[in-house]
Short mmCIF file of C-alpha atoms and ligand atoms in Angstrom, two decimals:
data_model
loop_
_atom_site.label_atom_id
_atom_site.label_comp_id
_atom_site.label_asym_id
_atom_site.label_seq_id
_atom_site.Cartn_x
_atom_site.Cartn_y
_atom_site.Cartn_z
CA MET A 1 171.44 0.41 -33.06
CA LEU A 2 171.83 2.36 -29.81
CA GLU A 3 174.81 1.89 -27.49
CA GLU A 4 173.89 0.29 -24.17
CA GLN A 5 175.07 3.19 -21.98
CA GLU A 6 173.23 5.74 -24.10
CA ALA A 7 170.08 3.62 -23.86
CA LYS A 8 170.39 3.46 -20.06
CA ARG A 9 170.95 7.20 -19.84
CA ARG A 10 167.96 8.03 -21.99
CA ILE A 11 165.70 5.73 -19.99
CA LEU A 12 166.79 7.10 -16.62
CA ASP A 13 166.50 10.70 -17.85
CA ALA A 14 162.82 9.98 -18.56
CA ALA A 15 162.17 8.66 -15.03
CA SER A 16 161.62 10.70 -11.90
CA PRO A 17 160.50 9.73 -8.39
CA GLY A 18 156.77 9.18 -7.94
CA ALA A 19 154.41 11.11 -5.66
CA VAL A 20 155.19 11.17 -1.96
CA THR A 21 152.89 9.12 0.22
CA TRP A 22 152.78 8.33 3.95
CA ILE A 23 152.70 4.66 4.79
CA PRO A 24 152.79 2.55 7.95
CA LEU A 25 156.38 2.02 9.07
CA GLU A 26 156.20 -1.78 8.95
CA LEU A 27 155.27 -1.66 5.25
CA THR A 28 158.26 0.41 4.15
CA LEU A 29 160.77 -2.40 3.55
CA ASP A 30 163.05 -1.62 0.56
CA GLN A 31 161.23 1.66 -0.09
CA VAL A 32 163.04 4.96 -0.29
CA LEU A 33 162.62 7.72 2.27
CA ALA A 34 161.18 10.97 0.97
CA GLN A 35 161.95 12.77 4.22
CA GLU A 36 164.92 13.35 6.48
CA ILE A 37 164.43 11.87 9.93
CA THR A 38 165.81 13.44 13.10
CA GLY A 39 165.64 11.80 16.50
CA SER A 40 162.99 13.32 18.77
CA VAL A 41 163.64 11.29 21.90
CA ASP A 42 166.77 10.04 23.63
CA SER A 43 167.30 6.34 23.31
CA PRO A 44 167.29 4.71 25.72
CA PRO A 45 164.87 7.31 27.15
CA PHE A 46 166.10 6.65 30.74
CA ASP A 47 169.02 4.95 32.51
CA ASN A 48 168.19 1.25 32.77
CA SER A 49 169.65 -2.09 33.68
CA SER A 50 171.20 -4.31 31.01
CA MET A 51 171.07 -7.36 33.28
CA ASP A 52 168.86 -9.29 35.65
CA GLY A 53 170.41 -8.69 39.07
CA TYR A 54 170.56 -6.09 41.85
CA ALA A 55 170.87 -2.31 41.68
CA VAL A 56 173.67 -1.26 44.03
CA ARG A 57 176.24 1.38 44.87
CA ALA A 58 179.50 0.12 43.35
CA ALA A 59 181.51 1.35 46.36
CA GLU A 60 179.49 -0.98 48.63
CA CYS A 61 179.62 -3.91 46.27
CA LYS A 62 183.11 -5.38 46.34
CA THR A 63 183.89 -9.06 46.53
CA GLY A 64 182.78 -10.43 49.91
CA ASP A 65 180.46 -7.47 50.81
CA VAL A 66 177.03 -8.30 52.22
CA LEU A 67 173.95 -6.20 51.28
CA GLN A 68 170.35 -6.17 52.49
CA VAL A 69 167.82 -6.79 49.72
CA ASN A 70 165.00 -4.22 49.72
CA GLU A 71 161.60 -5.89 49.47
CA ALA A 72 160.56 -3.69 46.53
CA VAL A 73 161.39 -4.92 43.06
CA GLN A 74 161.92 -2.88 39.89
CA ALA A 75 160.96 -4.80 36.75
CA ALA A 76 160.87 -3.46 33.17
CA GLY A 77 157.78 -1.27 32.91
CA LEU A 78 156.52 1.65 34.91
CA ASP A 79 159.18 3.39 36.99
CA CYS A 80 158.45 2.69 40.70
CA HIS A 81 160.77 5.60 41.61
CA LEU A 82 162.59 3.48 44.17
CA THR A 83 165.49 4.94 46.15
CA LEU A 84 168.46 2.84 47.18
CA GLN A 85 169.48 3.27 50.85
CA ALA A 86 172.99 2.73 52.18
CA GLY A 87 173.93 -0.93 52.55
CA GLU A 88 171.04 -2.01 50.37
CA ALA A 89 170.45 -3.78 47.04
CA ILE A 90 167.25 -3.59 44.96
CA ARG A 91 166.17 -6.50 42.79
CA ILE A 92 166.11 -5.30 39.18
CA PHE A 93 165.54 -6.84 35.76
CA THR A 94 166.74 -6.14 32.21
CA GLY A 95 165.30 -2.93 30.78
CA ALA A 96 164.05 -1.68 34.18
CA PRO A 97 164.65 1.96 35.19
CA MET A 98 167.51 2.46 37.64
CA PRO A 99 166.49 3.31 41.23
CA LEU A 100 167.68 6.66 42.53
CA GLY A 101 171.04 6.41 44.29
CA ALA A 102 172.15 3.23 42.53
CA ASP A 103 175.21 3.49 40.25
CA ALA A 104 175.69 -0.11 39.10
CA VAL A 105 173.90 -3.40 38.64
CA ILE A 106 175.42 -6.62 39.83
CA MET A 107 174.42 -9.68 37.84
CA GLN A 108 172.44 -12.23 39.81
CA GLU A 109 175.04 -14.84 38.81
CA ASP A 110 177.66 -12.81 40.70
CA VAL A 111 175.95 -12.94 44.13
CA ARG A 112 174.91 -15.62 46.57
CA ARG A 113 171.47 -14.96 47.99
CA GLU A 114 170.38 -16.15 51.40
CA GLY A 115 167.01 -14.88 52.65
CA ASN A 116 167.08 -11.09 52.45
CA GLN A 117 170.82 -10.86 52.00
CA ILE A 118 173.21 -11.14 49.13
CA THR A 119 176.93 -11.80 49.37
CA VAL A 120 178.99 -10.41 46.54
CA ALA A 121 181.02 -13.07 44.72
CA GLU A 122 182.44 -10.71 42.12
CA GLY A 123 182.39 -6.93 42.70
CA VAL A 124 181.19 -4.28 40.24
CA VAL A 125 182.51 -0.89 39.18
CA GLU A 126 180.50 2.32 38.87
CA GLY A 127 178.28 2.33 35.78
CA GLU A 128 178.55 -1.40 35.22
CA ASN A 129 175.52 -2.97 33.53
CA ILE A 130 173.73 0.38 33.15
CA ARG A 131 172.53 1.54 29.74
CA ARG A 132 172.61 5.32 29.89
CA ARG A 133 169.88 7.62 28.66
CA GLY A 134 170.81 8.79 25.13
CA GLY A 135 173.65 6.28 24.94
CA ASP A 136 172.43 5.09 21.54
CA VAL A 137 170.58 8.06 20.06
CA CYS A 138 170.25 11.66 21.28
CA ALA A 139 167.19 13.78 20.55
CA GLY A 140 168.07 16.11 17.67
CA GLN A 141 170.50 13.69 16.07
CA LYS A 142 170.07 13.09 12.33
CA LEU A 143 169.06 9.45 11.86
CA LEU A 144 168.19 8.96 8.18
CA GLU A 145 168.42 10.99 5.00
CA ARG A 146 166.08 11.39 2.06
CA GLY A 147 166.91 8.66 -0.41
CA ASP A 148 167.89 6.13 2.25
CA VAL A 149 166.49 2.68 1.56
CA MET A 150 164.44 1.16 4.38
CA SER A 151 165.69 -2.07 5.92
CA PRO A 152 164.45 -4.11 8.88
CA ALA A 153 167.04 -2.42 11.12
CA ARG A 154 166.01 1.07 9.97
CA ILE A 155 162.38 0.16 10.59
CA ALA A 156 163.40 -0.80 14.14
CA LEU A 157 165.28 2.49 14.55
CA LEU A 158 162.25 4.57 13.59
CA ALA A 159 159.92 2.43 15.69
CA SER A 160 162.23 3.05 18.67
CA GLN A 161 161.63 6.75 18.07
CA GLY A 162 157.86 6.22 18.23
CA ILE A 163 157.34 6.95 14.53
CA PRO A 164 154.30 5.09 13.11
CA GLU A 165 154.35 6.33 9.50
CA VAL A 166 156.95 7.65 7.11
CA ALA A 167 157.00 9.48 3.79
CA VAL A 168 158.18 7.43 0.82
CA HIS A 169 157.71 7.60 -2.91
CA GLY A 170 154.72 5.45 -3.92
CA LYS A 171 155.37 2.09 -5.55
CA PRO A 172 154.93 2.23 -9.32
CA LEU A 173 152.29 -0.01 -10.86
CA VAL A 174 153.99 -2.14 -13.49
CA GLN A 175 151.76 -3.93 -15.98
CA ILE A 176 153.36 -6.96 -17.59
CA VAL A 177 151.88 -7.74 -20.99
CA THR A 178 152.97 -11.03 -22.54
CA THR A 179 152.23 -11.70 -26.19
CA GLY A 180 152.12 -14.79 -28.35
CA ASP A 181 149.69 -17.31 -29.86
CA GLU A 182 151.89 -20.19 -28.67
CA LEU A 183 151.62 -19.38 -24.98
CA VAL A 184 149.59 -21.27 -22.40
CA GLU A 185 149.28 -20.49 -18.69
CA PRO A 186 150.84 -23.03 -16.30
CA GLY A 187 148.13 -25.40 -15.11
CA ALA A 188 146.46 -25.79 -18.51
CA PRO A 189 147.30 -28.65 -20.92
CA LEU A 190 149.77 -28.03 -23.77
CA LEU A 191 148.72 -28.71 -27.36
CA PRO A 192 151.35 -29.50 -29.99
CA GLY A 193 153.30 -26.34 -30.81
CA GLU A 194 152.46 -24.57 -27.57
CA ILE A 195 154.73 -23.62 -24.67
CA TYR A 196 154.03 -22.36 -21.18
CA ASN A 197 154.12 -18.67 -20.42
CA SER A 198 157.17 -18.33 -18.20
CA ASN A 199 157.85 -14.65 -18.78
CA SER A 200 154.73 -13.47 -17.02
CA PRO A 201 155.43 -14.99 -13.59
CA MET A 202 159.15 -14.28 -13.94
CA LEU A 203 158.63 -10.61 -14.68
CA GLN A 204 155.94 -10.23 -12.02
CA ALA A 205 158.38 -11.63 -9.47
CA ALA A 206 161.21 -9.45 -10.77
CA VAL A 207 159.01 -6.34 -10.46
CA THR A 208 158.00 -7.26 -6.92
CA ARG A 209 161.60 -7.90 -5.94
CA VAL A 210 162.76 -4.42 -6.94
CA GLY A 211 159.80 -2.81 -5.21
CA GLY A 212 157.12 -2.27 -7.85
CA ILE A 213 153.52 -3.49 -7.83
CA ALA A 214 153.05 -6.04 -10.59
CA ALA A 215 149.95 -6.86 -12.60
CA ALA A 216 149.80 -9.09 -15.67
CA SER A 217 147.80 -9.56 -18.83
CA HIS A 218 148.25 -11.45 -22.07
CA ALA A 219 147.46 -10.75 -25.71
CA PHE A 220 147.46 -13.15 -28.62
CA ASP A 221 149.26 -12.09 -31.79
CA ASP A 222 146.30 -10.16 -33.06
CA PRO A 223 146.53 -6.40 -33.59
CA GLU A 224 143.02 -5.74 -32.32
CA GLU A 225 143.45 -7.73 -29.15
CA LEU A 226 146.87 -6.22 -28.59
CA HIS A 227 145.34 -2.76 -29.04
CA GLU A 228 142.76 -3.49 -26.37
CA VAL A 229 145.16 -5.08 -23.88
CA LEU A 230 147.86 -2.43 -24.30
CA GLY A 231 145.29 0.35 -24.18
CA ALA A 232 144.03 -0.92 -20.83
CA ALA A 233 147.62 -1.27 -19.57
CA LEU A 234 148.50 2.29 -20.58
CA ALA A 235 145.38 3.62 -18.89
CA THR A 236 146.28 2.22 -15.47
CA ALA A 237 150.00 1.57 -15.14
CA ASP A 238 153.01 3.79 -14.50
CA ILE A 239 155.19 1.38 -16.46
CA VAL A 240 154.12 -1.11 -19.14
CA VAL A 241 156.50 -4.00 -19.78
CA ILE A 242 155.67 -5.99 -22.90
CA ALA A 243 157.36 -9.31 -23.53
CA GLY A 244 157.61 -10.65 -27.06
CA GLY A 245 156.18 -9.40 -30.33
CA VAL A 246 158.73 -6.60 -30.54
CA SER A 247 161.11 -8.17 -33.05
CA VAL A 248 160.86 -8.43 -36.83
CA GLY A 249 158.62 -11.50 -37.10
CA GLU A 250 155.49 -11.35 -39.23
CA LYS A 251 153.31 -11.41 -36.12
CA ASP A 252 155.32 -8.87 -34.14
CA TYR A 253 152.65 -6.19 -33.91
CA VAL A 254 153.74 -4.42 -30.74
CA LYS A 255 155.48 -1.45 -32.38
CA GLU A 256 152.64 -0.56 -34.71
CA VAL A 257 149.98 -0.97 -32.02
CA LEU A 258 151.94 1.22 -29.61
CA GLU A 259 152.06 3.88 -32.31
CA GLU A 260 148.28 3.66 -32.78
CA LEU A 261 147.92 4.17 -29.04
CA GLY A 262 150.00 7.35 -29.10
CA VAL A 263 153.21 5.92 -27.69
CA THR A 264 156.36 7.50 -29.10
CA THR A 265 159.14 4.99 -29.63
CA GLU A 266 162.23 6.64 -28.15
CA PHE A 267 164.43 3.85 -29.44
CA TRP A 268 164.24 0.28 -30.65
CA ARG A 269 167.18 -2.12 -30.71
CA VAL A 270 170.12 -1.80 -28.35
CA LYS A 271 173.64 -3.15 -28.63
CA VAL A 272 173.37 -5.78 -25.95
CA LYS A 273 173.35 -9.56 -25.93
CA PRO A 274 171.00 -11.11 -25.19
CA GLY A 275 168.27 -8.58 -25.84
CA LYS A 276 168.85 -6.72 -29.09
CA PRO A 277 165.20 -6.01 -30.03
CA PHE A 278 164.60 -3.92 -26.90
CA LEU A 279 162.18 -1.02 -27.18
CA PHE A 280 161.65 2.06 -25.05
CA GLY A 281 158.69 4.32 -25.60
CA ARG A 282 156.72 7.05 -23.82
CA HIS A 283 153.05 7.80 -23.75
CA PRO A 284 152.03 11.49 -23.56
CA ASP A 285 150.40 10.86 -20.15
CA GLY A 286 153.83 9.90 -18.75
CA THR A 287 153.61 6.11 -18.88
CA LEU A 288 156.96 4.51 -19.68
CA VAL A 289 156.79 1.57 -22.07
CA PHE A 290 159.35 -1.18 -22.45
CA GLY A 291 159.30 -3.90 -25.07
CA LEU A 292 161.42 -6.88 -24.09
CA PRO A 293 162.38 -9.74 -26.37
CA GLY A 294 160.19 -12.81 -25.87
CA ASN A 295 163.01 -15.24 -25.19
CA PRO A 296 163.00 -15.68 -21.42
CA VAL A 297 166.73 -15.14 -20.86
CA SER A 298 166.69 -12.04 -23.05
CA ALA A 299 163.63 -10.76 -21.20
CA PHE A 300 165.34 -11.42 -17.87
CA VAL A 301 168.58 -9.67 -18.79
CA THR A 302 166.97 -6.63 -20.40
CA PHE A 303 164.62 -6.28 -17.45
CA HIS A 304 167.57 -6.37 -15.06
CA VAL A 305 169.73 -3.98 -17.06
CA PHE A 306 167.16 -1.44 -18.25
CA VAL A 307 163.84 -1.77 -16.41
CA ALA A 308 164.76 -2.57 -12.79
CA PRO A 309 166.77 0.68 -12.42
CA VAL A 310 163.76 2.66 -13.64
CA ILE A 311 161.50 1.10 -11.04
CA ARG A 312 164.08 1.97 -8.37
CA ARG A 313 164.26 5.53 -9.73
CA LEU A 314 160.46 5.91 -9.56
CA LEU A 315 160.71 4.72 -5.97
CA GLY A 316 163.13 7.60 -5.34
CA ASP A 317 166.35 5.59 -5.35
CA MET A 318 168.93 7.89 -6.94
CA SER A 319 171.88 5.77 -5.80
CA GLU A 320 174.27 3.83 -7.98
CA GLY A 321 171.77 0.97 -7.77
CA ALA A 322 169.47 3.02 -9.92
CA SER A 323 171.95 2.64 -12.75
CA GLY A 324 171.82 -1.12 -12.40
CA ASP A 325 175.43 -1.41 -11.31
CA THR A 326 175.30 -2.12 -7.61
CA GLY A 327 175.07 -5.46 -6.05
CA THR A 328 178.39 -6.26 -7.70
CA VAL A 329 180.97 -8.51 -6.09
CA SER A 330 184.48 -9.38 -7.08
CA VAL A 331 185.08 -13.03 -7.95
CA VAL A 332 187.68 -15.23 -9.60
CA LEU A 333 186.95 -16.80 -12.99
CA GLY A 334 186.88 -20.58 -12.86
CA GLU A 335 187.11 -20.80 -16.65
CA ALA A 336 188.17 -18.58 -19.55
CA VAL A 337 185.37 -16.45 -21.04
CA GLU A 338 185.37 -14.57 -24.30
CA ASN A 339 182.92 -12.27 -26.01
CA THR A 340 183.50 -12.90 -29.70
CA GLY A 341 180.50 -10.79 -30.69
CA ASP A 342 180.15 -7.09 -31.46
CA ARG A 343 177.77 -6.26 -28.60
CA PRO A 344 178.30 -6.23 -24.81
CA HIS A 345 177.37 -9.71 -23.65
CA TYR A 346 175.78 -10.55 -20.31
CA PHE A 347 176.85 -14.10 -19.53
CA ARG A 348 174.90 -15.98 -16.88
CA GLY A 349 177.07 -17.50 -14.21
CA ARG A 350 177.17 -19.12 -10.86
CA VAL A 351 179.50 -18.05 -8.09
CA GLU A 352 180.36 -20.62 -5.48
CA ASN A 353 183.02 -20.02 -2.85
CA GLY A 354 184.22 -16.94 -4.74
CA THR A 355 184.71 -18.77 -8.06
CA LEU A 356 182.58 -18.08 -11.11
CA ARG A 357 181.55 -20.63 -13.73
CA LEU A 358 179.13 -20.06 -16.55
CA SER A 359 175.82 -21.74 -15.84
CA GLY A 360 174.77 -24.11 -18.58
CA THR A 361 174.06 -23.25 -22.18
CA GLN A 362 174.12 -19.53 -22.81
CA GLN A 363 171.26 -19.63 -25.33
CA SER A 364 168.50 -17.13 -24.81
CA HIS A 365 165.66 -19.65 -24.48
CA ALA A 366 167.53 -21.76 -21.88
CA ILE A 367 165.74 -21.18 -18.60
CA PHE A 368 167.43 -24.02 -16.70
CA GLY A 369 170.86 -22.40 -17.01
CA LEU A 370 169.32 -19.09 -15.98
CA SER A 371 167.68 -20.71 -12.98
CA ARG A 372 171.08 -22.01 -11.83
CA ALA A 373 172.74 -18.62 -12.27
CA ASN A 374 173.26 -16.22 -9.37
CA CYS A 375 175.04 -13.48 -11.28
CA LEU A 376 175.62 -11.82 -14.63
CA LEU A 377 179.07 -11.24 -16.07
CA ARG A 378 179.26 -8.39 -18.59
CA LEU A 379 181.94 -8.54 -21.23
CA ASN A 380 182.63 -5.84 -23.80
CA PRO A 381 182.83 -6.78 -27.48
CA GLY A 382 186.05 -8.68 -28.11
CA GLU A 383 186.87 -8.89 -24.39
CA LYS A 384 188.62 -12.07 -23.31
CA LEU A 385 189.28 -13.10 -19.73
CA ASP A 386 191.54 -15.92 -18.62
CA GLU A 387 190.82 -18.48 -15.98
CA GLY A 388 191.90 -17.06 -12.61
CA ALA A 389 191.17 -13.45 -13.60
CA SER A 390 189.41 -11.24 -11.05
CA VAL A 391 186.09 -9.89 -12.29
CA ALA A 392 183.13 -7.96 -10.90
CA VAL A 393 179.80 -9.66 -11.41
CA ILE A 394 176.26 -8.36 -10.98
CA LEU A 395 174.27 -10.32 -8.44
CA ILE A 396 170.82 -11.43 -9.57
P1 LIG B 1 159.04 -13.15 -29.83
O1 LIG B 1 159.92 -12.09 -29.27
O2 LIG B 1 157.60 -12.91 -29.62
O3 LIG B 1 159.41 -13.42 -31.26
O4 LIG B 1 159.40 -14.48 -29.03
C1 LIG B 1 160.70 -15.00 -29.07
C2 LIG B 1 160.73 -16.37 -28.43
O5 LIG B 1 160.37 -16.25 -27.08
C3 LIG B 1 159.77 -17.37 -29.04
O6 LIG B 1 160.38 -18.64 -29.06
C4 LIG B 1 158.59 -17.35 -28.09
O7 LIG B 1 157.87 -18.55 -28.09
C5 LIG B 1 159.28 -17.13 -26.77
N1 LIG B 1 158.39 -16.44 -25.84
C6 LIG B 1 157.73 -15.32 -26.09
N2 LIG B 1 156.99 -14.95 -25.03
C7 LIG B 1 157.20 -15.90 -24.09
C8 LIG B 1 156.71 -16.09 -22.78
N3 LIG B 1 155.84 -15.22 -22.22
N4 LIG B 1 157.14 -17.16 -22.09
C9 LIG B 1 158.02 -18.04 -22.64
N5 LIG B 1 158.52 -17.90 -23.87
C10 LIG B 1 158.11 -16.84 -24.60
MG1 LIG B 2 155.88 -13.75 -30.29
#
């Protein structure tokens, strides 16, 4: 049985970022930049007012001064190229270009207006309430690096530079293939002995969350059908994730069918709990194949530990996250936890107000406990932690 870290290393070594593609900026959320981005315009592009008020000369705008209000108004929009004369104030609004000759903006709340005159209630100093050209970003400044992950704020930054499209690594197509004669799709009635297929929607959602494109199919425990369904999956997907049928049961045909289809099993069975019967294989055309245990908690954990980092790597994410170890936070154990087994154990837990408690039964079919969990706690074989101990958990 392979050690967990060796399994992770071998999987990641087989994965490299997908082809570069240009996509509309607003669709790049959570994707990874395949280009460096340098500012091409100053931001703000011109000096402008940060307040609704009056453009003035600070020296003429002390408490008690009276100024004549020019009849022209400068709102946000096209620059009217107004010029401020001595003793004058020009009505101005937030985001509007500064008139020539003005060196401050007085807030409208700080003046008393009567007809065409304002009386200053609270004076201003030079530069007050002006946002200077280039005060945020200067043309030529490096803004983002290759490998940076796009966020709403970064999308705003690039939009503010007038960039409509960016280069990212394309999203991998991940085909989920569930297997099992006992499985029924939600919505259909259950006959005795049957259960609902929960792995398919769970894994589709998990794929979407890490940035892949998910598709799903199902095969009954029949070698011919499995051959057909897996063959179609291999023909279209970048990654095939099979759930169930990969253990040692009489109807676990996945391994032999993968072999028929030309997939080389790189390894099968990893020292991890839950999730021992995990399989990793490669098809000659480059498709990566993962066989997850059918039990939903085992499928969830092995997806999180081994498959999610690969999807991030195909997206171009070479950061720590790609090894599955980011998104960790330090918490205090609300109860003692011990791994009495001989494999690393991923316990499911719930952190509330910085304190971690295990969530429900830790059995690998128990979806309710999993649904209550917000983190995984990994313990090495034999590791024992006391209540009150500080531990790092993996957020899920
Ligand atoms: P297997 O790995 O195929 O032996 O399945 C192990 C356990 O997981 C069995 O109890 C299956 O019924 C259950 N199981 C397999 N696939 C699914 C699925 N897609 N949804 C829910 N449970 C499943
Ligand atoms: Mg099965």
